[in-house]
């Protein structure tokens, strides 16, 4: 059998399985979505968000890219973030990194990989910030693991530095932002960081929403 046909067959089995548990499953889930969580994870095929968290359709609003990055000029990520926070009103955003991340591993080398150099540059910037700590780790595998962790924690900070998150904190007291790491070797998730609504953000990254936060301030000359 051609490999892609296996996926189509598996889909039929999945539908039958869902209907056997709840005959209304698809009519219910097709009505609307109200996920409590936004997930920012790596594109890596071994880190399927729903599978590793046991989440059902409708529970996670997912954005994935190489090495689970939050890049402030990435309109794809920002659009997902804005929709999740302002329309779906998610209570939690989870950034999930994973040990063995190919994106992080390649960012630690001097390899010229073409276009993706630009994307991995963001991880090299994280390396530079933590270079003293990382270069004090003699074991290359342990250093790699640590860069995966600090990269995830930096992306949590990047979320808190967006006006989207800060405005939601100011107006609604949500969302919580979590930094987790997934261990391919054991299957377990580990918590690395948690930023509660209103957490301190470096001063230069804070926005002043004034008295009427919903009305953007008129730009001044
Ligand atoms: Zn990865």
PDB file of C-alpha atoms and ligand atoms in Angstrom:
ATOM      1  CA  UNK A   1       0.000   0.000   0.000  1.00  0.00           C
ATOM      2  CA  UNK A   2       1.204   3.513  -0.757  1.00  0.00           C
ATOM      3  CA  UNK A   3       2.112   5.171   2.517  1.00  0.00           C
ATOM      4  CA  UNK A   4      -0.290   8.092   2.163  1.00  0.00           C
ATOM      5  CA  UNK A   5      -3.218   5.688   1.764  1.00  0.00           C
ATOM      6  CA  UNK A   6      -2.456   4.397   5.239  1.00  0.00           C
ATOM      7  CA  UNK A   7      -3.313   7.858   6.561  1.00  0.00           C
ATOM      8  CA  UNK A   8      -6.667   7.913   4.759  1.00  0.00           C
ATOM      9  CA  UNK A   9      -7.542   4.487   6.122  1.00  0.00           C
ATOM     10  CA  UNK A  10      -6.505   5.530   9.612  1.00  0.00           C
ATOM     11  CA  UNK A  11      -8.800   8.535   9.285  1.00  0.00           C
ATOM     12  CA  UNK A  12     -11.785   6.284   8.578  1.00  0.00           C
ATOM     13  CA  UNK A  13     -10.943   4.170  11.620  1.00  0.00           C
ATOM     14  CA  UNK A  14     -10.595   7.311  13.751  1.00  0.00           C
ATOM     15  CA  UNK A  15     -14.024   8.581  12.682  1.00  0.00           C
ATOM     16  CA  UNK A  16     -15.584   5.226  13.521  1.00  0.00           C
ATOM     17  CA  UNK A  17     -13.852   5.219  16.902  1.00  0.00           C
ATOM     18  CA  UNK A  18     -15.042   8.728  17.780  1.00  0.00           C
ATOM     19  CA  UNK A  19     -18.621   7.944  16.727  1.00  0.00           C
ATOM     20  CA  UNK A  20     -18.659   4.728  18.733  1.00  0.00           C
ATOM     21  CA  UNK A  21     -17.929   6.741  21.893  1.00  0.00           C
ATOM     22  CA  UNK A  22     -20.153   9.721  21.050  1.00  0.00           C
ATOM     23  CA  UNK A  23     -22.464   9.615  17.997  1.00  0.00           C
ATOM     24  CA  UNK A  24     -22.758  13.421  18.174  1.00  0.00           C
ATOM     25  CA  UNK A  25     -18.991  14.050  18.278  1.00  0.00           C
ATOM     26  CA  UNK A  26     -18.672  15.708  14.876  1.00  0.00           C
ATOM     27  CA  UNK A  27     -21.975  17.577  14.932  1.00  0.00           C
ATOM     28  CA  UNK A  28     -20.960  19.005  18.312  1.00  0.00           C
ATOM     29  CA  UNK A  29     -17.359  19.890  17.411  1.00  0.00           C
ATOM     30  CA  UNK A  30     -18.335  21.430  14.064  1.00  0.00           C
ATOM     31  CA  UNK A  31     -20.495  24.058  15.798  1.00  0.00           C
ATOM     32  CA  UNK A  32     -17.810  26.152  17.453  1.00  0.00           C
ATOM     33  CA  UNK A  33     -14.466  26.055  19.213  1.00  0.00           C
ATOM     34  CA  UNK A  34     -13.648  27.325  22.692  1.00  0.00           C
ATOM     35  CA  UNK A  35     -10.138  26.082  23.467  1.00  0.00           C
ATOM     36  CA  UNK A  36      -8.651  26.995  26.819  1.00  0.00           C
ATOM     37  CA  UNK A  37      -5.074  26.616  25.593  1.00  0.00           C
ATOM     38  CA  UNK A  38      -2.897  28.020  22.853  1.00  0.00           C
ATOM     39  CA  UNK A  39       0.069  25.784  22.047  1.00  0.00           C
ATOM     40  CA  UNK A  40       3.286  26.986  20.406  1.00  0.00           C
ATOM     41  CA  UNK A  41       5.390  23.947  19.629  1.00  0.00           C
ATOM     42  CA  UNK A  42       8.059  22.664  17.275  1.00  0.00           C
ATOM     43  CA  UNK A  43       7.154  21.304  13.838  1.00  0.00           C
ATOM     44  CA  UNK A  44       9.084  18.126  14.721  1.00  0.00           C
ATOM     45  CA  UNK A  45       6.954  15.088  13.819  1.00  0.00           C
ATOM     46  CA  UNK A  46       7.779  13.438  17.136  1.00  0.00           C
ATOM     47  CA  UNK A  47       6.111  16.150  19.227  1.00  0.00           C
ATOM     48  CA  UNK A  48       2.391  15.990  18.377  1.00  0.00           C
ATOM     49  CA  UNK A  49       0.714  18.452  20.739  1.00  0.00           C
ATOM     50  CA  UNK A  50      -2.582  16.619  21.167  1.00  0.00           C
ATOM     51  CA  UNK A  51      -1.068  13.166  21.574  1.00  0.00           C
ATOM     52  CA  UNK A  52       1.441  14.035  24.270  1.00  0.00           C
ATOM     53  CA  UNK A  53      -1.121  15.997  26.299  1.00  0.00           C
ATOM     54  CA  UNK A  54      -4.101  13.716  25.724  1.00  0.00           C
ATOM     55  CA  UNK A  55      -6.039  16.690  24.354  1.00  0.00           C
ATOM     56  CA  UNK A  56      -9.184  16.182  22.316  1.00  0.00           C
ATOM     57  CA  UNK A  57     -10.138  18.165  19.197  1.00  0.00           C
ATOM     58  CA  UNK A  58     -11.296  21.586  20.366  1.00  0.00           C
ATOM     59  CA  UNK A  59      -8.949  21.808  23.354  1.00  0.00           C
ATOM     60  CA  UNK A  60      -5.731  23.211  21.848  1.00  0.00           C
ATOM     61  CA  UNK A  61      -5.312  26.118  19.434  1.00  0.00           C
ATOM     62  CA  UNK A  62      -2.003  25.200  17.820  1.00  0.00           C
ATOM     63  CA  UNK A  63       0.846  27.051  16.159  1.00  0.00           C
ATOM     64  CA  UNK A  64       3.991  25.125  15.266  1.00  0.00           C
ATOM     65  CA  UNK A  65       7.235  26.180  13.655  1.00  0.00           C
ATOM     66  CA  UNK A  66      10.850  25.058  13.693  1.00  0.00           C
ATOM     67  CA  UNK A  67      12.124  25.256  17.275  1.00  0.00           C
ATOM     68  CA  UNK A  68       8.904  26.795  18.687  1.00  0.00           C
ATOM     69  CA  UNK A  69       9.996  30.378  18.168  1.00  0.00           C
ATOM     70  CA  UNK A  70       8.113  33.579  18.989  1.00  0.00           C
ATOM     71  CA  UNK A  71       9.520  36.075  16.502  1.00  0.00           C
ATOM     72  CA  UNK A  72       8.091  39.560  16.737  1.00  0.00           C
ATOM     73  CA  UNK A  73       7.964  40.084  12.986  1.00  0.00           C
ATOM     74  CA  UNK A  74       6.333  36.713  12.255  1.00  0.00           C
ATOM     75  CA  UNK A  75       2.824  37.687  11.147  1.00  0.00           C
ATOM     76  CA  UNK A  76       1.765  34.065  11.064  1.00  0.00           C
ATOM     77  CA  UNK A  77       2.559  33.535  14.759  1.00  0.00           C
ATOM     78  CA  UNK A  78       1.252  37.003  15.689  1.00  0.00           C
ATOM     79  CA  UNK A  79      -2.046  36.397  13.897  1.00  0.00           C
ATOM     80  CA  UNK A  80      -2.530  33.080  15.682  1.00  0.00           C
ATOM     81  CA  UNK A  81      -1.630  34.774  18.965  1.00  0.00           C
ATOM     82  CA  UNK A  82      -4.010  37.684  18.458  1.00  0.00           C
ATOM     83  CA  UNK A  83      -6.889  35.416  17.479  1.00  0.00           C
ATOM     84  CA  UNK A  84      -6.233  33.099  20.417  1.00  0.00           C
ATOM     85  CA  UNK A  85      -6.011  35.909  22.968  1.00  0.00           C
ATOM     86  CA  UNK A  86      -8.586  38.397  21.687  1.00  0.00           C
ATOM     87  CA  UNK A  87     -11.229  36.219  20.035  1.00  0.00           C
ATOM     88  CA  UNK A  88     -10.934  32.767  21.598  1.00  0.00           C
ATOM     89  CA  UNK A  89      -9.897  34.291  24.940  1.00  0.00           C
ATOM     90  CA  UNK A  90      -7.550  31.454  25.862  1.00  0.00           C
ATOM     91  CA  UNK A  91      -6.565  31.231  29.513  1.00  0.00           C
ATOM     92  CA  UNK A  92      -3.140  29.693  28.943  1.00  0.00           C
ATOM     93  CA  UNK A  93      -0.414  29.862  26.320  1.00  0.00           C
ATOM     94  CA  UNK A  94       2.073  27.011  26.363  1.00  0.00           C
ATOM     95  CA  UNK A  95       5.435  27.247  24.608  1.00  0.00           C
ATOM     96  CA  UNK A  96       6.763  23.730  24.355  1.00  0.00           C
ATOM     97  CA  UNK A  97      10.353  23.011  23.374  1.00  0.00           C
ATOM     98  CA  UNK A  98      11.839  19.551  23.153  1.00  0.00           C
ATOM     99  CA  UNK A  99      15.183  17.928  23.779  1.00  0.00           C
ATOM    100  CA  UNK A 100      16.839  16.701  20.599  1.00  0.00           C
ATOM    101  CA  UNK A 101      15.431  19.658  18.620  1.00  0.00           C
ATOM    102  CA  UNK A 102      17.070  19.715  15.183  1.00  0.00           C
ATOM    103  CA  UNK A 103      16.551  23.451  14.850  1.00  0.00           C
ATOM    104  CA  UNK A 104      18.381  24.159  18.092  1.00  0.00           C
ATOM    105  CA  UNK A 105      21.112  21.641  17.250  1.00  0.00           C
ATOM    106  CA  UNK A 106      21.806  23.203  13.863  1.00  0.00           C
ATOM    107  CA  UNK A 107      21.800  26.692  15.348  1.00  0.00           C
ATOM    108  CA  UNK A 108      24.744  25.572  17.518  1.00  0.00           C
ATOM    109  CA  UNK A 109      26.840  24.825  14.419  1.00  0.00           C
ATOM    110  CA  UNK A 110      28.403  26.954  11.701  1.00  0.00           C
ATOM    111  CA  UNK A 111      26.570  25.099   8.920  1.00  0.00           C
ATOM    112  CA  UNK A 112      25.256  27.152   6.011  1.00  0.00           C
ATOM    113  CA  UNK A 113      21.778  25.695   5.472  1.00  0.00           C
ATOM    114  CA  UNK A 114      20.348  28.313   3.115  1.00  0.00           C
ATOM    115  CA  UNK A 115      17.119  30.144   3.884  1.00  0.00           C
ATOM    116  CA  UNK A 116      16.721  28.504   7.262  1.00  0.00           C
ATOM    117  CA  UNK A 117      19.900  30.304   8.415  1.00  0.00           C
ATOM    118  CA  UNK A 118      17.638  33.334   8.863  1.00  0.00           C
ATOM    119  CA  UNK A 119      15.235  31.468  11.113  1.00  0.00           C
ATOM    120  CA  UNK A 120      17.946  29.752  13.152  1.00  0.00           C
ATOM    121  CA  UNK A 121      19.591  33.130  13.673  1.00  0.00           C
ATOM    122  CA  UNK A 122      16.949  33.727  16.347  1.00  0.00           C
ATOM    123  CA  UNK A 123      18.298  30.752  18.311  1.00  0.00           C
ATOM    124  CA  UNK A 124      21.871  31.957  17.843  1.00  0.00           C
ATOM    125  CA  UNK A 125      20.759  35.212  19.486  1.00  0.00           C
ATOM    126  CA  UNK A 126      19.493  33.196  22.467  1.00  0.00           C
ATOM    127  CA  UNK A 127      22.841  31.370  22.582  1.00  0.00           C
ATOM    128  CA  UNK A 128      24.660  34.704  22.698  1.00  0.00           C
ATOM    129  CA  UNK A 129      22.549  35.900  25.642  1.00  0.00           C
ATOM    130  CA  UNK A 130      23.264  32.698  27.595  1.00  0.00           C
ATOM    131  CA  UNK A 131      26.761  32.048  26.184  1.00  0.00           C
ATOM    132  CA  UNK A 132      28.541  32.304  29.540  1.00  0.00           C
ATOM    133  CA  UNK A 133      26.271  29.700  31.146  1.00  0.00           C
ATOM    134  CA  UNK A 134      26.253  27.439  28.084  1.00  0.00           C
ATOM    135  CA  UNK A 135      29.988  27.470  27.505  1.00  0.00           C
ATOM    136  CA  UNK A 136      30.588  26.550  31.147  1.00  0.00           C
ATOM    137  CA  UNK A 137      28.854  23.223  30.425  1.00  0.00           C
ATOM    138  CA  UNK A 138      31.607  20.836  29.269  1.00  0.00           C
ATOM    139  CA  UNK A 139      29.352  18.023  28.036  1.00  0.00           C
ATOM    140  CA  UNK A 140      28.055  18.940  24.548  1.00  0.00           C
ATOM    141  CA  UNK A 141      24.845  16.930  25.034  1.00  0.00           C
ATOM    142  CA  UNK A 142      24.089  18.719  28.309  1.00  0.00           C
ATOM    143  CA  UNK A 143      24.854  22.083  26.684  1.00  0.00           C
ATOM    144  CA  UNK A 144      22.438  21.208  23.860  1.00  0.00           C
ATOM    145  CA  UNK A 145      19.738  20.283  26.396  1.00  0.00           C
ATOM    146  CA  UNK A 146      20.266  23.550  28.242  1.00  0.00           C
ATOM    147  CA  UNK A 147      20.000  25.619  25.049  1.00  0.00           C
ATOM    148  CA  UNK A 148      16.672  23.876  24.334  1.00  0.00           C
ATOM    149  CA  UNK A 149      15.508  24.973  27.797  1.00  0.00           C
ATOM    150  CA  UNK A 150      16.694  28.581  27.682  1.00  0.00           C
ATOM    151  CA  UNK A 151      15.399  28.941  24.127  1.00  0.00           C
ATOM    152  CA  UNK A 152      11.942  27.925  25.365  1.00  0.00           C
ATOM    153  CA  UNK A 153      12.149  30.325  28.307  1.00  0.00           C
ATOM    154  CA  UNK A 154      13.180  33.170  25.991  1.00  0.00           C
ATOM    155  CA  UNK A 155      10.106  32.555  23.819  1.00  0.00           C
ATOM    156  CA  UNK A 156       7.935  32.860  26.950  1.00  0.00           C
ATOM    157  CA  UNK A 157       9.540  36.263  27.533  1.00  0.00           C
ATOM    158  CA  UNK A 158       8.950  37.224  23.900  1.00  0.00           C
ATOM    159  CA  UNK A 159       5.226  36.532  24.326  1.00  0.00           C
ATOM    160  CA  UNK A 160       5.095  38.704  27.437  1.00  0.00           C
ATOM    161  CA  UNK A 161       6.795  41.475  25.461  1.00  0.00           C
ATOM    162  CA  UNK A 162       3.960  41.673  22.923  1.00  0.00           C
ATOM    163  CA  UNK A 163       1.290  44.349  23.210  1.00  0.00           C
ATOM    164  CA  UNK A 164      -1.265  41.578  22.531  1.00  0.00           C
ATOM    165  CA  UNK A 165      -0.421  39.756  25.761  1.00  0.00           C
ATOM    166  CA  UNK A 166       0.160  42.910  27.812  1.00  0.00           C
ATOM    167  CA  UNK A 167      -3.195  44.372  26.761  1.00  0.00           C
ATOM    168  CA  UNK A 168      -4.972  41.128  27.703  1.00  0.00           C
ATOM    169  CA  UNK A 169      -3.210  41.119  31.077  1.00  0.00           C
ATOM    170  CA  UNK A 170      -4.262  44.749  31.602  1.00  0.00           C
ATOM    171  CA  UNK A 171      -7.889  44.291  30.552  1.00  0.00           C
ATOM    172  CA  UNK A 172      -8.740  40.731  31.495  1.00  0.00           C
ATOM    173  CA  UNK A 173      -6.063  39.329  33.817  1.00  0.00           C
ATOM    174  CA  UNK A 174      -5.200  36.500  31.423  1.00  0.00           C
ATOM    175  CA  UNK A 175      -3.479  34.508  29.921  1.00  0.00           C
ATOM    176  CA  UNK A 176      -0.901  32.597  31.928  1.00  0.00           C
ATOM    177  CA  UNK A 177       2.203  31.836  29.854  1.00  0.00           C
ATOM    178  CA  UNK A 178       3.943  28.515  30.390  1.00  0.00           C
ATOM    179  CA  UNK A 179       7.326  27.247  29.205  1.00  0.00           C
ATOM    180  CA  UNK A 180       7.484  23.454  28.982  1.00  0.00           C
ATOM    181  CA  UNK A 181       9.988  21.021  27.533  1.00  0.00           C
ATOM    182  CA  UNK A 182       9.195  17.591  26.130  1.00  0.00           C
ATOM    183  CA  UNK A 183      11.654  14.748  26.519  1.00  0.00           C
ATOM    184  CA  UNK A 184      11.695  12.515  23.439  1.00  0.00           C
ATOM    185  CA  UNK A 185      13.592   9.916  25.443  1.00  0.00           C
ATOM    186  CA  UNK A 186      10.906   9.417  28.098  1.00  0.00           C
ATOM    187  CA  UNK A 187       7.714  10.987  26.737  1.00  0.00           C
ATOM    188  CA  UNK A 188       7.384  13.262  29.753  1.00  0.00           C
ATOM    189  CA  UNK A 189       6.780  17.002  29.817  1.00  0.00           C
ATOM    190  CA  UNK A 190       8.641  19.201  32.300  1.00  0.00           C
ATOM    191  CA  UNK A 191       7.717  22.705  33.458  1.00  0.00           C
ATOM    192  CA  UNK A 192      10.419  25.327  32.980  1.00  0.00           C
ATOM    193  CA  UNK A 193       8.738  28.688  33.423  1.00  0.00           C
ATOM    194  CA  UNK A 194       5.438  30.320  34.289  1.00  0.00           C
ATOM    195  CA  UNK A 195       4.521  33.959  33.786  1.00  0.00           C
ATOM    196  CA  UNK A 196       1.302  34.929  35.523  1.00  0.00           C
ATOM    197  CA  UNK A 197      -0.772  37.867  34.240  1.00  0.00           C
ATOM    198  CA  UNK A 198       0.908  41.099  35.285  1.00  0.00           C
ATOM    199  CA  UNK A 199       4.365  39.557  35.623  1.00  0.00           C
ATOM    200  CA  UNK A 200       7.274  41.919  35.388  1.00  0.00           C
ATOM    201  CA  UNK A 201       8.552  42.613  31.878  1.00  0.00           C
ATOM    202  CA  UNK A 202      11.768  44.526  31.113  1.00  0.00           C
ATOM    203  CA  UNK A 203      10.791  48.191  31.176  1.00  0.00           C
ATOM    204  CA  UNK A 204      11.738  48.965  27.583  1.00  0.00           C
ATOM    205  CA  UNK A 205       9.277  46.321  26.356  1.00  0.00           C
ATOM    206  CA  UNK A 206       6.278  47.551  28.335  1.00  0.00           C
ATOM    207  CA  UNK A 207       3.344  49.369  26.744  1.00  0.00           C
ATOM    208  CA  UNK A 208       1.289  52.097  28.364  1.00  0.00           C
ATOM    209  CA  UNK A 209      -2.387  51.501  27.709  1.00  0.00           C
ATOM    210  CA  UNK A 210      -3.567  54.592  29.608  1.00  0.00           C
ATOM    211  CA  UNK A 211      -7.088  55.146  30.895  1.00  0.00           C
ATOM    212  CA  UNK A 212      -8.931  53.737  27.922  1.00  0.00           C
ATOM    213  CA  UNK A 213      -6.889  50.737  26.805  1.00  0.00           C
ATOM    214  CA  UNK A 214      -9.179  49.781  23.923  1.00  0.00           C
ATOM    215  CA  UNK A 215      -8.646  53.110  22.169  1.00  0.00           C
ATOM    216  CA  UNK A 216      -5.217  53.333  20.600  1.00  0.00           C
ATOM    217  CA  UNK A 217      -3.391  56.502  21.458  1.00  0.00           C
ATOM    218  CA  UNK A 218      -3.141  58.960  18.623  1.00  0.00           C
ATOM    219  CA  UNK A 219       0.362  58.905  17.267  1.00  0.00           C
ATOM    220  CA  UNK A 220       2.208  62.068  18.057  1.00  0.00           C
ATOM    221  CA  UNK A 221       4.620  63.872  15.785  1.00  0.00           C
TER     222      UNK A 221
HETATM  223 ZN1  LIG B   1      12.349  20.831  17.261  1.00  0.00          ZN
END
